XYZ file of C-alpha atoms in Angstrom:
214
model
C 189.780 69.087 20.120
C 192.371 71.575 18.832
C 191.802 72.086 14.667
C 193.213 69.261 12.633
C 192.825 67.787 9.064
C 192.474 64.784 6.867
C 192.569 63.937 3.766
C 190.574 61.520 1.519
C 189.663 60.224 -2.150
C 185.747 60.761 -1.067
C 183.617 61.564 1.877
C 180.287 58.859 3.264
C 177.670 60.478 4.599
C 175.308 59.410 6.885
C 171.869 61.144 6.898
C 169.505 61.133 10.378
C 171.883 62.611 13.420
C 174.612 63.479 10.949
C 172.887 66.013 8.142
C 169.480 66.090 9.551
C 168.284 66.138 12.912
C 165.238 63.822 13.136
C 165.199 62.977 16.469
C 161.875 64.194 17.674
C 160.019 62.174 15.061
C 161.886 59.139 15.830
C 161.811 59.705 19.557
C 157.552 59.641 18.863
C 156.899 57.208 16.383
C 159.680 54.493 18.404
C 158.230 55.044 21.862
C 155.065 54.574 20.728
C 156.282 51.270 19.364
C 157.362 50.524 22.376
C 154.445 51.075 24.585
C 152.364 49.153 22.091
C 154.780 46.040 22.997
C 155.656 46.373 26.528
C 158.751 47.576 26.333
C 160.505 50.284 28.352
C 160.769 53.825 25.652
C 164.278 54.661 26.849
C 165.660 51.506 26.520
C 164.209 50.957 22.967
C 165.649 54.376 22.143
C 169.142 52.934 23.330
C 169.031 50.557 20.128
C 166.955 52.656 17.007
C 169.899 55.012 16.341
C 171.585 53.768 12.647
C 169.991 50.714 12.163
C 166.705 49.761 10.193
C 163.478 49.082 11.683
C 163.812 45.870 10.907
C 167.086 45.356 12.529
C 166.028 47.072 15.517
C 163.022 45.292 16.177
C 165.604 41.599 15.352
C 167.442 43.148 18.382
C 164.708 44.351 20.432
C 162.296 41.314 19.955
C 164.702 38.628 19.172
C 162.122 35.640 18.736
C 160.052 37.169 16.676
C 159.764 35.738 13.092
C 161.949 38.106 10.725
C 158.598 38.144 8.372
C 156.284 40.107 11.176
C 159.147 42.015 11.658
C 159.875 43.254 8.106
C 156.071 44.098 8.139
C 156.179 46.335 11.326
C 158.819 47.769 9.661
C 157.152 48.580 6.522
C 154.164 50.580 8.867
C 156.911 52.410 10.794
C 158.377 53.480 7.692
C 154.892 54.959 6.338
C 154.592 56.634 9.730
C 157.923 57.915 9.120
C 157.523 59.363 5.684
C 154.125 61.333 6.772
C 155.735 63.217 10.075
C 158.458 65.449 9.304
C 157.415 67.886 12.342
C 160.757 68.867 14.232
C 162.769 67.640 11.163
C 165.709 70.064 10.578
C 169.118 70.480 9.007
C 171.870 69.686 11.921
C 173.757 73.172 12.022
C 176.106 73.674 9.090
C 175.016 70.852 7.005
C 173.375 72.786 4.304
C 176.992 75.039 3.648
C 178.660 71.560 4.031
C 176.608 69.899 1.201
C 177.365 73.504 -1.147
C 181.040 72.876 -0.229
C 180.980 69.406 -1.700
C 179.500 70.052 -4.844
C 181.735 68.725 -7.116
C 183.672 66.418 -5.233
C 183.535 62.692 -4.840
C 180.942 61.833 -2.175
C 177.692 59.672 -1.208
C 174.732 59.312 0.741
C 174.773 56.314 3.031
C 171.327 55.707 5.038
C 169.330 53.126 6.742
C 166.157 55.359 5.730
C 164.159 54.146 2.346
C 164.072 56.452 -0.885
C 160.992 58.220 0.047
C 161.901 58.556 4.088
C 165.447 60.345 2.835
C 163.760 62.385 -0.059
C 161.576 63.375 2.112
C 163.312 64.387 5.245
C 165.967 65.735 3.295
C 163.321 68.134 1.436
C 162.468 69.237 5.144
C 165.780 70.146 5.829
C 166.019 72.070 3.073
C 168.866 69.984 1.934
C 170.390 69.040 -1.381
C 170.400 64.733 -2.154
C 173.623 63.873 -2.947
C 173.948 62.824 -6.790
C 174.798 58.919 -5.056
C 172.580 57.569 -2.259
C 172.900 54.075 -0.749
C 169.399 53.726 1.220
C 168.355 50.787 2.418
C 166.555 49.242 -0.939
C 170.577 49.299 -2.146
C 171.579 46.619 0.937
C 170.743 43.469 1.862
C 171.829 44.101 5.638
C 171.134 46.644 7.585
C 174.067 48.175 9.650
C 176.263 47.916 11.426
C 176.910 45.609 8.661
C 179.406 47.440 6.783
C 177.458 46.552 3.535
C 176.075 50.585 2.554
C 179.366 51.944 3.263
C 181.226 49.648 1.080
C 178.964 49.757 -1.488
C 178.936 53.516 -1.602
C 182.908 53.499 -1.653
C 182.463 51.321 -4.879
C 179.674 53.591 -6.794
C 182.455 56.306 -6.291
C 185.210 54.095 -7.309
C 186.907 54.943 -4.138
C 188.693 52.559 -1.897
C 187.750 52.020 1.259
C 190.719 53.237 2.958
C 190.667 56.197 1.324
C 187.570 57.059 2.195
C 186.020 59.418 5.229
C 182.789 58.231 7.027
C 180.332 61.113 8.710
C 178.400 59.230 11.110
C 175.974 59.654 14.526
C 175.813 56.274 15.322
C 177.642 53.081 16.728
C 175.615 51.192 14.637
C 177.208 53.469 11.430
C 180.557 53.700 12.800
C 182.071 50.514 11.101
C 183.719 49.065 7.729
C 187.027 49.595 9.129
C 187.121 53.168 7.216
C 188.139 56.679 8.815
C 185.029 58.277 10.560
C 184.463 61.733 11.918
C 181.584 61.535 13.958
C 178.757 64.108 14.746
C 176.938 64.689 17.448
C 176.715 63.609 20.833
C 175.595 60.008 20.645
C 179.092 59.438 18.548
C 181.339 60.154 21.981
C 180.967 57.024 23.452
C 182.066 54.777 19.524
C 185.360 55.916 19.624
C 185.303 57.776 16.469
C 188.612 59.212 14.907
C 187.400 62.770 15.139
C 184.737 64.469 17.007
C 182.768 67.295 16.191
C 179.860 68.878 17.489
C 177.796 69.614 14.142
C 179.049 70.042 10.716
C 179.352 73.942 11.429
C 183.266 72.705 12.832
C 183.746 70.831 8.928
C 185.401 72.485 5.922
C 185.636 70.274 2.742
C 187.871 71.506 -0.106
C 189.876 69.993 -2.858
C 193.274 70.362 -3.142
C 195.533 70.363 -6.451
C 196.385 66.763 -6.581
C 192.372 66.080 -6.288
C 192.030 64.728 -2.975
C 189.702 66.070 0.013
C 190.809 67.594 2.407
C 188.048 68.421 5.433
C 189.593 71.122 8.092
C 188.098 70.103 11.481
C 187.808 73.519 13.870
């Protein structure tokens, strides 16, 4: 993609694929879900990405009540929250967090309060002041719910706001979305990147965003 940039009010930020690389914790503690109900690993893999555990068991075991699965969830989550072996910062997100100090932007994640604290901390990676985790929503994406809300906390609207995302499930709410990594080719995003070490935020005079894309 030759280098190209846009401009927004404030930038969305999705956490697992997009700032933090937490595949190999998800890849165990998911197949091992899977093997414990039958299911095939890679195809259960196919649906995790962006979603809540929850909503990815609602998908994955679609007659089960919603309580057992809110309750699976709740045990994945702990499981989650005590392995952070493998988790690390996707390349360029920790100078990409610096860059946006200052500037009008929020943490959107299907991951609880103490699953993002903590994976952030083993990233080595700064919370962002706002954070929409999944206490903050009643549905899980790709319900555009987090997104939106996030736009309001920053008083932003949606249109003028730029999504970072991984995920089909994240890529949604009908706002601008620069996806990362290589599970966002196949959504269609607006812009493609290959980590955020191709991203550079700044602010411009009349207080807008604008992110170069190399």
């Amino acid at each position: 993609m030759p280098p190209t940039a846009l401009t927004a009010r404030a930038l969305l930020l999705d956490m697992d694929g997009t700032l933090v690389n937490s595949d190999a914790v998800v890849e165990r503690i998911w197949r091992r879900w899977a093997e414990r109900h039958g299911l095939a690993g890679d195809e259960v893999m196919k649906v995790v990405h962006g979603r809540q555990g929850h909503a990815s068991m609602a998908v994955l075991l679609p007659h089960r009540p919603v309580e057992h699965n809110l309750a699976d969830n709740a045990r994945m989550l702990a499981e989650e929250t005590a392995d952070m072996d493998g988790v690390v910062e996707i390349p360029g997100a920790g100078a990409f967090l610096r860059a946006l100090r200052g500037l009008p932007h929020a943490l959107v994640t299907s991951a609880d309060v103490p699953l993002s604290t903590a994976r952030m901390a083993a990233a080595g990676l700064d919370l962002p002041d706002i954070r929409v985790t999944a206490e903050s929503v009643g549905a899980s994406k790709p319900d555009p719910e987090g997104f939106l809300k996030g736009a309001a906390e920053l008083g932003v609207a949606p249109a003028d706001c730029l999504v970072f995302e991984d995920s089909g499930a994240g890529i949604a709410a009908g706002m601008r979305v620069v996806g990362v990594g290589p599970r966002a080719w196949v959504h269609k995003p607006d812009v493609m990147v290959n980590d955020l070490t191709q991203v550079r935020p700044e602010q411009t005079e009349n207080g807008t965003i604008q992110v170069h894309i190399s």
